[in-house]
Amino acid sequence: MSDTAQGTGRRAWYEPDAKLKRRHAADRRLRAYGVAAIVFALTMLMTLVGTIAITAAPAVTQTMVTLNVEVPEGAVDPSDPRGGSYQKILNESVARIFPEVDTPRELRELRQLFSNGGQYALRDKVAADTSLIGRTFEITFPLSDIGDQLRKGVIDRDLPREQRRVSDEQIGWYDRLVEQDRISAPLNWGLIFNADSRFPELAGLWGALVGSFYALLICFLVSFPVGIAAAVYLEEFAPKNRFTDLIEVNINNLAAVPSIVFGLLGLAVFLNFFGMPRSAPIVGGLVLSLMTLPTIIIATRAALKAVPPSIREAAIGVGASRMQTVGHHVLPLAMPGILTGTIIGLAQALGETAPLLLIGMNAFITAAPDSMFNPSTALPTQIYIWADSPERGFTSRTSAAIIVLLGFLVCMNAIAIYMRKRFERRW
Amino acid sequence: MTMLDTTEASGMIMNKTADEAGALAKAVSTAKAGHETKIAASKVSVFYGDKQALFDVSIDIPARQVMAFIGPSGCGKSTFLRCINRMNDTIDICSVRGTIEIDGANIYDPKIDPVLLRARVGMVFQKPNPFPKSIYDNIAYGPRIHGVAKPGPAMDEIVERSLQRAALWNEVKDRLDQPGTGLSGGQQQRLCIARAIAVDPDIILMDEPCSALDPIATAKVEELIDELREQYTIVIVTHSMQQAARVSQKAAFFHLGNLIEVDETDKMFTNPSDRRTQDYITGRFG
């Protein structure tokens, strides 16, 4: 023992030995692994968001065409302006631009260049102002998907004819519209404010946004009070015994149940047993609230636990009942934590797709729901529907919808973080 | 316990005997004049699950005096204190046997509502624990939930009177709307005392009220305790024997869950009748 002490004694105490160097090397390695992991995660995230953003970029604008339309007297009855045959009126004004087109095949191809929504835009304009009847005026409406893709360069003109979806004539007609300065590309507000449609140039997210809003509203109204009540009971009042232990374990299990199972439950209970309306946001909200409940209960219990026992003792010490102690002191102090947990739970619910598919919220519905009992889609199911659609225009719109959804999620999480920072208390 | 503490403790005791011989005589005479018994505990045992924490404690606590509970850590003095306002009820596994009578009524009688009991028996805790609300609301909370006063001038008066009794009024009267948690530690503890007396109790329990305070704040709280004794029966748990000697008239020594000795404080510190009490006071253990 003394020999070794003398042996090492030759080196000064501050000179590192090999073992110390190994320890420091291990420290550095660990730090490097951590940095590498974060860099990897950030790269993946940026790749994901980047590709979605690049794919979504074309959907930011929508190609519109402006036509001079003449609505002849007698073609539309001023007392019933919605009854006119506007498609015919539009076709005539198109024919004035392209007088040489006369074969039925060419006429059909020409019509394919303009959106089916044109006649409705014209109808709405005339219906809003019947003095337009008998006059010539300009109307702007979307070009159809192929026209839109042509402008955005998604359809490659240089490809041989048999490999592209537009004919040479259609390209020529489009170019003539451009020459006549009839083509414009404003911001695509329709993507937000239109309801769904078969035609990409008309399809929008409004129905899905309203549906998601109703579903989240129901989800919040159900899961927030129930979750808080359950958590307060379990944390503050329930006796600690086998039965409450069992409940606790099951709540934690419930949080880990795959969401599609909740969808099956909703299908069996809400639709088949209670006979609630299919595809309705109210059912979607109820199913989502089943999923959100465990999250809220767990978050609430954690927030209640974080309130120091000294506050409870203080309240009980001046003679507050248990209910007063919880209601006046513990719950208000836990509220920031509870709200944070709730928002995170709702954000999860907003992005949830599988349970909504099972209760039919992926139906094709061309109008926003008037109430929470009407059929509707939700944001994630709308993305699912669009991703499944064959038209080229839906590719970019799907990505744009994903960005809208991500935007909402980021906003909700930001609110949660803000509230946590703003109301954080120290004792 | 270190040697230093021992000498300090015994030195203090000697000082006290020398300085306050007159006071001792006075205390004895008032005791003879008859302080009626406020709290009478008989054969109180407390169990935490299977573990017994307190063994058959019987003690009479006189009205309008300060009774100090002393003893080493884990001896059951805080446990017994918390029996007096049934604070132990909030612990699931805790069960209490025996009777504690306040003014002749057994507080463990099923007819007694602990909420009413705690309005009569206020409590001040080890760590100052004001509500994270304004100073005003801290005081007004108790009277409000007990319906003593409606919000308005009557409540303002209670708040002012309580803060004055707790010797805090002059320090906080201009900032009653500011949070009680923003006060210094000593002020917070006096705020907690004011909160306890706002509901007009007979008895105030104090569980090591000065252990988190510096000596100056401690001196203020001790001075306050001495003033409050004229109106309230005070039971204080303390680890500091100097403090027990300074503020209390009677003292009870607990050891390993048993009540060893109850006596006039001056007598216990100069001439304890039990060997263990003497060992503890002179610093041989604890």
mmCIF file of C-alpha atoms in Angstrom, chain B residues 24-256:
data_model
loop_
_atom_site.group_PDB
_atom_site.id
_atom_site.type_symbol
_atom_site.label_atom_id
_atom_site.label_comp_id
_atom_site.label_asym_id
_atom_site.label_seq_id
_atom_site.Cartn_x
_atom_site.Cartn_y
_atom_site.Cartn_z
ATOM 1 C CA LEU B 24 -41.534 33.526 38.861
ATOM 2 C CA ALA B 25 -43.107 34.374 42.159
ATOM 3 C CA LYS B 26 -45.790 36.299 40.330
ATOM 4 C CA ALA B 27 -46.474 33.442 37.924
ATOM 5 C CA VAL B 28 -46.837 31.018 40.784
ATOM 6 C CA SER B 29 -49.219 33.334 42.558
ATOM 7 C CA THR B 30 -51.383 33.799 39.456
ATOM 8 C CA ALA B 31 -51.424 30.045 39.056
ATOM 9 C CA LYS B 32 -52.626 29.803 42.587
ATOM 10 C CA ALA B 33 -55.148 32.576 41.979
ATOM 11 C CA GLY B 34 -56.584 30.077 39.528
ATOM 12 C CA HIS B 35 -56.165 29.865 35.815
ATOM 13 C CA GLU B 36 -59.090 27.634 34.906
ATOM 14 C CA THR B 37 -58.279 24.683 32.686
ATOM 15 C CA LYS B 38 -58.960 25.468 29.030
ATOM 16 C CA ILE B 39 -57.894 22.235 27.371
ATOM 17 C CA ALA B 40 -58.035 18.930 29.163
ATOM 18 C CA ALA B 41 -56.558 15.962 27.326
ATOM 19 C CA SER B 42 -56.891 12.521 28.726
ATOM 20 C CA LYS B 43 -55.210 9.357 27.499
ATOM 21 C CA VAL B 44 -54.637 10.635 23.962
ATOM 22 C CA SER B 45 -52.968 8.104 21.681
ATOM 23 C CA VAL B 46 -52.227 8.737 18.026
ATOM 24 C CA PHE B 47 -51.527 6.114 15.398
ATOM 25 C CA TYR B 48 -50.128 6.578 11.920
ATOM 26 C CA GLY B 49 -51.323 3.343 10.365
ATOM 27 C CA ASP B 50 -49.882 0.645 12.613
ATOM 28 C CA LYS B 51 -47.272 2.878 14.130
ATOM 29 C CA GLN B 52 -48.146 4.523 17.418
ATOM 30 C CA ALA B 53 -46.811 8.061 17.638
ATOM 31 C CA LEU B 54 -48.300 9.171 20.937
ATOM 32 C CA PHE B 55 -48.897 7.109 24.077
ATOM 33 C CA ASP B 56 -51.680 7.984 26.507
ATOM 34 C CA VAL B 57 -50.963 11.676 26.894
ATOM 35 C CA SER B 58 -52.954 13.376 29.616
ATOM 36 C CA ILE B 59 -52.446 17.070 30.248
ATOM 37 C CA ASP B 60 -54.371 20.103 31.461
ATOM 38 C CA ILE B 61 -53.623 23.358 29.691
ATOM 39 C CA PRO B 62 -54.615 26.485 31.600
ATOM 40 C CA ALA B 63 -56.422 29.417 30.039
ATOM 41 C CA ARG B 64 -54.642 32.645 29.089
ATOM 42 C CA GLN B 65 -51.158 31.336 29.563
ATOM 43 C CA VAL B 66 -48.466 30.173 27.220
ATOM 44 C CA MET B 67 -47.816 26.455 27.344
ATOM 45 C CA ALA B 68 -44.661 25.293 25.591
ATOM 46 C CA PHE B 69 -44.195 21.774 24.255
ATOM 47 C CA ILE B 70 -40.534 20.816 24.149
ATOM 48 C CA GLY B 71 -38.706 17.664 23.301
ATOM 49 C CA PRO B 72 -36.412 16.135 20.699
ATOM 50 C CA SER B 73 -37.456 15.711 17.060
ATOM 51 C CA GLY B 74 -40.059 13.022 16.479
ATOM 52 C CA CYS B 75 -41.187 13.001 20.093
ATOM 53 C CA GLY B 76 -44.828 13.647 19.213
ATOM 54 C CA LYS B 77 -45.179 17.238 20.390
ATOM 55 C CA SER B 78 -46.347 18.518 17.000
ATOM 56 C CA THR B 79 -48.589 15.511 16.599
ATOM 57 C CA PHE B 80 -50.271 16.292 19.898
ATOM 58 C CA LEU B 81 -50.566 19.973 19.015
ATOM 59 C CA ARG B 82 -52.327 19.073 15.779
ATOM 60 C CA CYS B 83 -54.782 16.930 17.742
ATOM 61 C CA ILE B 84 -56.046 20.020 19.539
ATOM 62 C CA ASN B 85 -57.639 21.491 16.389
ATOM 63 C CA ARG B 86 -58.092 18.119 14.682
ATOM 64 C CA MET B 87 -55.623 19.010 11.986
ATOM 65 C CA ASN B 88 -54.671 15.340 11.984
ATOM 66 C CA ASP B 89 -58.076 14.556 10.481
ATOM 67 C CA THR B 90 -56.688 15.579 7.112
ATOM 68 C CA ILE B 91 -54.174 12.730 7.209
ATOM 69 C CA ASP B 92 -55.892 9.576 6.011
ATOM 70 C CA ILE B 93 -53.908 7.013 7.957
ATOM 71 C CA CYS B 94 -53.933 8.947 11.195
ATOM 72 C CA SER B 95 -56.264 7.885 13.985
ATOM 73 C CA VAL B 96 -56.689 9.415 17.421
ATOM 74 C CA ARG B 97 -57.871 7.747 20.638
ATOM 75 C CA GLY B 98 -58.726 9.325 23.951
ATOM 76 C CA THR B 99 -60.504 12.595 24.670
ATOM 77 C CA ILE B 100 -59.554 16.243 24.436
ATOM 78 C CA GLU B 101 -61.993 18.615 26.105
ATOM 79 C CA ILE B 102 -62.110 22.295 25.392
ATOM 80 C CA ASP B 103 -64.261 24.128 27.946
ATOM 81 C CA GLY B 104 -65.698 20.790 28.908
ATOM 82 C CA ALA B 105 -66.715 19.626 25.421
ATOM 83 C CA ASN B 106 -64.933 16.664 23.853
ATOM 84 C CA ILE B 107 -63.683 17.819 20.470
ATOM 85 C CA TYR B 108 -63.585 14.271 19.138
ATOM 86 C CA ASP B 109 -67.290 13.892 19.765
ATOM 87 C CA PRO B 110 -68.998 13.104 16.420
ATOM 88 C CA LYS B 111 -71.326 16.046 17.064
ATOM 89 C CA ILE B 112 -68.427 18.477 16.890
ATOM 90 C CA ASP B 113 -67.818 19.945 13.451
ATOM 91 C CA PRO B 114 -64.065 20.402 12.915
ATOM 92 C CA VAL B 115 -64.770 23.543 10.902
ATOM 93 C CA LEU B 116 -66.288 25.228 13.963
ATOM 94 C CA LEU B 117 -63.554 23.842 16.164
ATOM 95 C CA ARG B 118 -60.845 25.350 13.988
ATOM 96 C CA ALA B 119 -62.538 28.732 14.128
ATOM 97 C CA ARG B 120 -62.110 28.604 17.916
ATOM 98 C CA VAL B 121 -58.659 27.068 17.824
ATOM 99 C CA GLY B 122 -56.434 29.016 15.461
ATOM 100 C CA MET B 123 -53.139 27.716 14.203
ATOM 101 C CA VAL B 124 -49.817 29.226 13.156
ATOM 102 C CA PHE B 125 -47.468 26.982 11.236
ATOM 103 C CA GLN B 126 -43.772 26.362 11.151
ATOM 104 C CA LYS B 127 -43.213 28.041 7.817
ATOM 105 C CA PRO B 128 -45.096 31.284 7.238
ATOM 106 C CA ASN B 129 -47.856 30.327 4.824
ATOM 107 C CA PRO B 130 -49.860 33.394 3.820
ATOM 108 C CA PHE B 131 -52.322 32.857 0.997
ATOM 109 C CA PRO B 132 -50.996 34.191 -2.298
ATOM 110 C CA LYS B 133 -53.567 36.976 -2.074
ATOM 111 C CA SER B 134 -53.536 40.539 -0.799
ATOM 112 C CA ILE B 135 -52.730 41.271 2.829
ATOM 113 C CA TYR B 136 -56.334 42.390 3.314
ATOM 114 C CA ASP B 137 -57.763 39.201 1.836
ATOM 115 C CA ASN B 138 -55.455 37.073 3.952
ATOM 116 C CA ILE B 139 -57.033 38.495 7.088
ATOM 117 C CA ALA B 140 -60.572 38.806 5.724
ATOM 118 C CA TYR B 141 -60.755 35.231 4.445
ATOM 119 C CA GLY B 142 -61.521 33.585 7.794
ATOM 120 C CA PRO B 143 -64.204 36.080 8.908
ATOM 121 C CA ARG B 144 -65.754 35.881 5.438
ATOM 122 C CA ILE B 145 -66.157 32.093 5.309
ATOM 123 C CA HIS B 146 -67.467 32.019 8.857
ATOM 124 C CA GLY B 147 -69.913 34.818 8.087
ATOM 125 C CA VAL B 148 -68.553 36.965 10.914
ATOM 126 C CA ALA B 149 -68.693 40.131 8.851
ATOM 127 C CA LYS B 150 -69.930 41.284 5.485
ATOM 128 C CA PRO B 151 -67.471 42.951 3.130
ATOM 129 C CA GLY B 152 -67.370 46.665 3.937
ATOM 130 C CA PRO B 153 -66.599 48.804 6.974
ATOM 131 C CA ALA B 154 -67.193 45.962 9.445
ATOM 132 C CA MET B 155 -64.647 43.811 7.639
ATOM 133 C CA ASP B 156 -62.202 46.720 7.392
ATOM 134 C CA GLU B 157 -62.428 47.062 11.145
ATOM 135 C CA ILE B 158 -61.717 43.383 11.749
ATOM 136 C CA VAL B 159 -58.712 43.542 9.410
ATOM 137 C CA GLU B 160 -57.337 46.611 11.134
ATOM 138 C CA ARG B 161 -57.897 45.253 14.624
ATOM 139 C CA SER B 162 -56.309 41.888 13.793
ATOM 140 C CA LEU B 163 -53.268 43.504 12.212
ATOM 141 C CA GLN B 164 -52.910 45.850 15.161
ATOM 142 C CA ARG B 165 -53.066 42.978 17.620
ATOM 143 C CA ALA B 166 -50.440 41.180 15.579
ATOM 144 C CA ALA B 167 -48.278 44.348 15.723
ATOM 145 C CA LEU B 168 -48.213 44.531 11.940
ATOM 146 C CA TRP B 169 -50.654 47.356 11.237
ATOM 147 C CA ASN B 170 -48.135 50.188 11.137
ATOM 148 C CA GLU B 171 -45.907 48.296 8.731
ATOM 149 C CA VAL B 172 -48.590 47.347 6.213
ATOM 150 C CA LYS B 173 -51.454 49.822 6.562
ATOM 151 C CA ASP B 174 -50.493 51.607 3.326
ATOM 152 C CA ARG B 175 -50.260 48.494 1.212
ATOM 153 C CA LEU B 176 -53.120 46.260 2.256
ATOM 154 C CA ASP B 177 -53.846 45.462 -1.394
ATOM 155 C CA GLN B 178 -50.403 44.042 -2.012
ATOM 156 C CA PRO B 179 -49.726 40.314 -1.871
ATOM 157 C CA GLY B 180 -49.022 38.874 1.550
ATOM 158 C CA THR B 181 -46.297 36.726 0.027
ATOM 159 C CA GLY B 182 -44.306 39.888 -0.702
ATOM 160 C CA LEU B 183 -43.683 40.607 2.998
ATOM 161 C CA SER B 184 -40.526 39.580 4.821
ATOM 162 C CA GLY B 185 -40.489 36.251 6.640
ATOM 163 C CA GLY B 186 -41.122 37.769 10.056
ATOM 164 C CA GLN B 187 -43.913 39.978 8.732
ATOM 165 C CA GLN B 188 -45.438 36.970 6.966
ATOM 166 C CA GLN B 189 -45.486 35.036 10.221
ATOM 167 C CA ARG B 190 -47.152 37.932 12.039
ATOM 168 C CA LEU B 191 -49.602 38.142 9.148
ATOM 169 C CA CYS B 192 -50.403 34.470 9.760
ATOM 170 C CA ILE B 193 -50.923 35.221 13.441
ATOM 171 C CA ALA B 194 -53.215 38.121 12.489
ATOM 172 C CA ARG B 195 -55.085 35.765 10.161
ATOM 173 C CA ALA B 196 -55.544 33.296 13.003
ATOM 174 C CA ILE B 197 -56.881 35.894 15.445
ATOM 175 C CA ALA B 198 -59.179 37.481 12.850
ATOM 176 C CA VAL B 199 -61.761 34.751 13.420
ATOM 177 C CA ASP B 200 -61.639 35.539 17.148
ATOM 178 C CA PRO B 201 -60.462 32.206 18.550
ATOM 179 C CA ASP B 202 -59.923 31.314 22.221
ATOM 180 C CA ILE B 203 -56.857 29.235 21.621
ATOM 181 C CA ILE B 204 -53.886 29.729 19.312
ATOM 182 C CA LEU B 205 -51.665 26.808 18.467
ATOM 183 C CA MET B 206 -48.177 27.581 17.221
ATOM 184 C CA ASP B 207 -46.044 24.915 15.630
ATOM 185 C CA GLU B 208 -42.451 26.151 15.842
ATOM 186 C CA PRO B 209 -43.508 29.604 14.653
ATOM 187 C CA CYS B 210 -40.011 31.063 14.689
ATOM 188 C CA SER B 211 -37.952 28.244 13.233
ATOM 189 C CA ALA B 212 -37.827 29.913 9.812
ATOM 190 C CA LEU B 213 -37.166 33.415 11.144
ATOM 191 C CA ASP B 214 -34.028 35.408 11.936
ATOM 192 C CA PRO B 215 -33.355 36.471 15.564
ATOM 193 C CA ILE B 216 -34.845 39.956 15.174
ATOM 194 C CA ALA B 217 -38.071 38.667 13.625
ATOM 195 C CA THR B 218 -38.107 35.970 16.296
ATOM 196 C CA ALA B 219 -37.869 38.580 19.037
ATOM 197 C CA LYS B 220 -40.835 40.450 17.549
ATOM 198 C CA VAL B 221 -42.959 37.331 17.351
ATOM 199 C CA GLU B 222 -42.035 36.371 20.901
ATOM 200 C CA GLU B 223 -42.961 39.831 22.122
ATOM 201 C CA LEU B 224 -46.271 39.449 20.312
ATOM 202 C CA ILE B 225 -46.905 36.063 21.925
ATOM 203 C CA ASP B 226 -46.356 37.638 25.301
ATOM 204 C CA GLU B 227 -48.979 40.304 24.560
ATOM 205 C CA LEU B 228 -51.487 37.856 23.098
ATOM 206 C CA ARG B 229 -51.412 35.750 26.254
ATOM 207 C CA GLU B 230 -53.686 38.276 27.963
ATOM 208 C CA GLN B 231 -56.558 37.297 25.701
ATOM 209 C CA TYR B 232 -55.731 33.903 24.284
ATOM 210 C CA THR B 233 -54.642 30.520 25.478
ATOM 211 C CA ILE B 234 -51.470 29.792 23.560
ATOM 212 C CA VAL B 235 -49.826 26.444 22.997
ATOM 213 C CA ILE B 236 -46.447 26.618 21.315
ATOM 214 C CA VAL B 237 -44.196 23.869 20.062
ATOM 215 C CA THR B 238 -40.577 24.884 20.027
ATOM 216 C CA HIS B 239 -37.184 23.374 19.514
ATOM 217 C CA SER B 240 -35.487 26.269 21.175
ATOM 218 C CA MET B 241 -35.357 25.927 24.929
ATOM 219 C CA GLN B 242 -34.347 29.547 25.221
ATOM 220 C CA GLN B 243 -37.563 30.431 23.479
ATOM 221 C CA ALA B 244 -39.603 28.174 25.732
ATOM 222 C CA ALA B 245 -38.002 29.821 28.709
ATOM 223 C CA ARG B 246 -38.636 33.314 27.333
ATOM 224 C CA VAL B 247 -42.269 33.027 26.319
ATOM 225 C CA SER B 248 -43.948 30.272 28.289
ATOM 226 C CA GLN B 249 -45.350 30.022 31.774
ATOM 227 C CA LYS B 250 -45.783 26.267 31.689
ATOM 228 C CA ALA B 251 -43.864 23.667 29.766
ATOM 229 C CA ALA B 252 -44.437 20.057 28.826
ATOM 230 C CA PHE B 253 -41.596 17.740 27.923
ATOM 231 C CA PHE B 254 -42.286 14.987 25.393
ATOM 232 C CA HIS B 255 -40.000 12.073 24.691
ATOM 233 C CA LEU B 256 -40.554 9.157 22.299
#
